[in-house]
Tab-separated table of C-alpha atoms in Angstrom:
chain	number	residue	atom	x	y	z
N	224	MET	CA	-12.163	2.819	-0.826
N	225	ALA	CA	-13.604	3.319	2.635
N	226	THR	CA	-13.574	5.772	5.480
N	227	ARG	CA	-13.009	5.190	9.142
N	228	PRO	CA	-13.284	7.903	11.751
N	229	GLY	CA	-10.415	10.246	10.876
N	230	SER	CA	-9.027	8.077	8.049
N	231	LEU	CA	-9.383	7.376	4.364
N	232	VAL	CA	-8.531	3.795	3.360
N	233	VAL	CA	-7.840	2.820	-0.238
N	234	ALA	CA	-6.968	-0.698	-1.406
N	235	VAL	CA	-5.903	-1.478	-4.958
N	236	THR	CA	-5.381	-5.057	-6.126
N	237	ASP	CA	-3.901	-6.272	-9.380
N	238	ASP	CA	-3.661	-9.761	-10.825
N	239	GLY	CA	-0.173	-9.507	-12.316
N	240	VAL	CA	2.921	-11.513	-11.450
N	241	GLY	CA	3.217	-9.821	-8.054
N	242	ILE	CA	6.199	-8.674	-6.047
N	243	GLY	CA	9.067	-11.088	-5.465
N	244	ALA	CA	9.226	-13.028	-2.219
N	245	ASP	CA	12.365	-11.109	-1.201
N	246	GLY	CA	10.279	-7.927	-0.889
N	247	ALA	CA	12.787	-5.879	-2.863
N	248	SER	CA	11.398	-2.537	-3.913
N	249	GLY	CA	12.357	0.049	-6.465
N	250	ILE	CA	12.441	3.803	-6.220
N	251	GLY	CA	8.700	4.184	-6.836
N	252	LEU	CA	7.596	2.043	-3.909
N	253	THR	CA	10.231	3.528	-1.612
N	254	SER	CA	9.369	7.150	-2.421
N	255	THR	CA	5.641	6.463	-2.129
N	256	SER	CA	6.148	4.937	1.328
N	257	VAL	CA	8.176	7.954	2.471
N	258	ALA	CA	5.544	10.399	1.198
N	259	VAL	CA	2.698	8.505	2.888
N	260	ARG	CA	4.550	8.400	6.232
N	261	ARG	CA	5.232	12.156	6.016
N	262	LEU	CA	1.488	12.668	5.708
N	263	GLY	CA	0.915	10.568	8.838
N	264	GLY	CA	-0.409	7.569	6.964
N	265	SER	CA	0.577	4.004	6.292
N	266	LEU	CA	1.153	1.922	3.180
N	267	ARG	CA	1.133	-1.857	3.140
N	268	VAL	CA	2.057	-3.871	0.079
N	269	LEU	CA	0.674	-7.379	0.326
N	270	PRO	CA	1.823	-9.899	-2.285
N	271	ASP	CA	-0.467	-12.805	-3.061
N	272	PRO	CA	1.448	-16.104	-3.291
N	273	HIS	CA	-0.637	-17.008	-6.363
N	274	GLY	CA	0.170	-13.762	-8.205
N	275	GLY	CA	-0.928	-10.189	-7.896
N	276	THR	CA	-0.416	-7.573	-5.224
N	277	THR	CA	-2.633	-5.443	-2.992
N	278	TRP	CA	-1.602	-1.933	-1.974
N	279	ARG	CA	-3.417	-0.724	1.163
N	280	LEU	CA	-3.098	2.987	1.839
N	281	GLU	CA	-4.465	4.689	4.933
N	282	LEU	CA	-4.302	8.488	5.320
N	283	PRO	CA	-5.602	10.745	8.062
N	284	CYS	CA	-8.358	13.130	7.017
């Protein structure tokens, strides 16, 4: 977690199997992205080719 002027940035990384290369998402990821955009923020989901995923969330504060 970090702050930048006017923003809160949170990154969460796991070491699981990761998200498929096709980038397909379920309802949870889709609804989270919509909610974050409505708040004026951004959400990036970054798969690691060796397994695991990082979610990077940035919200205005």
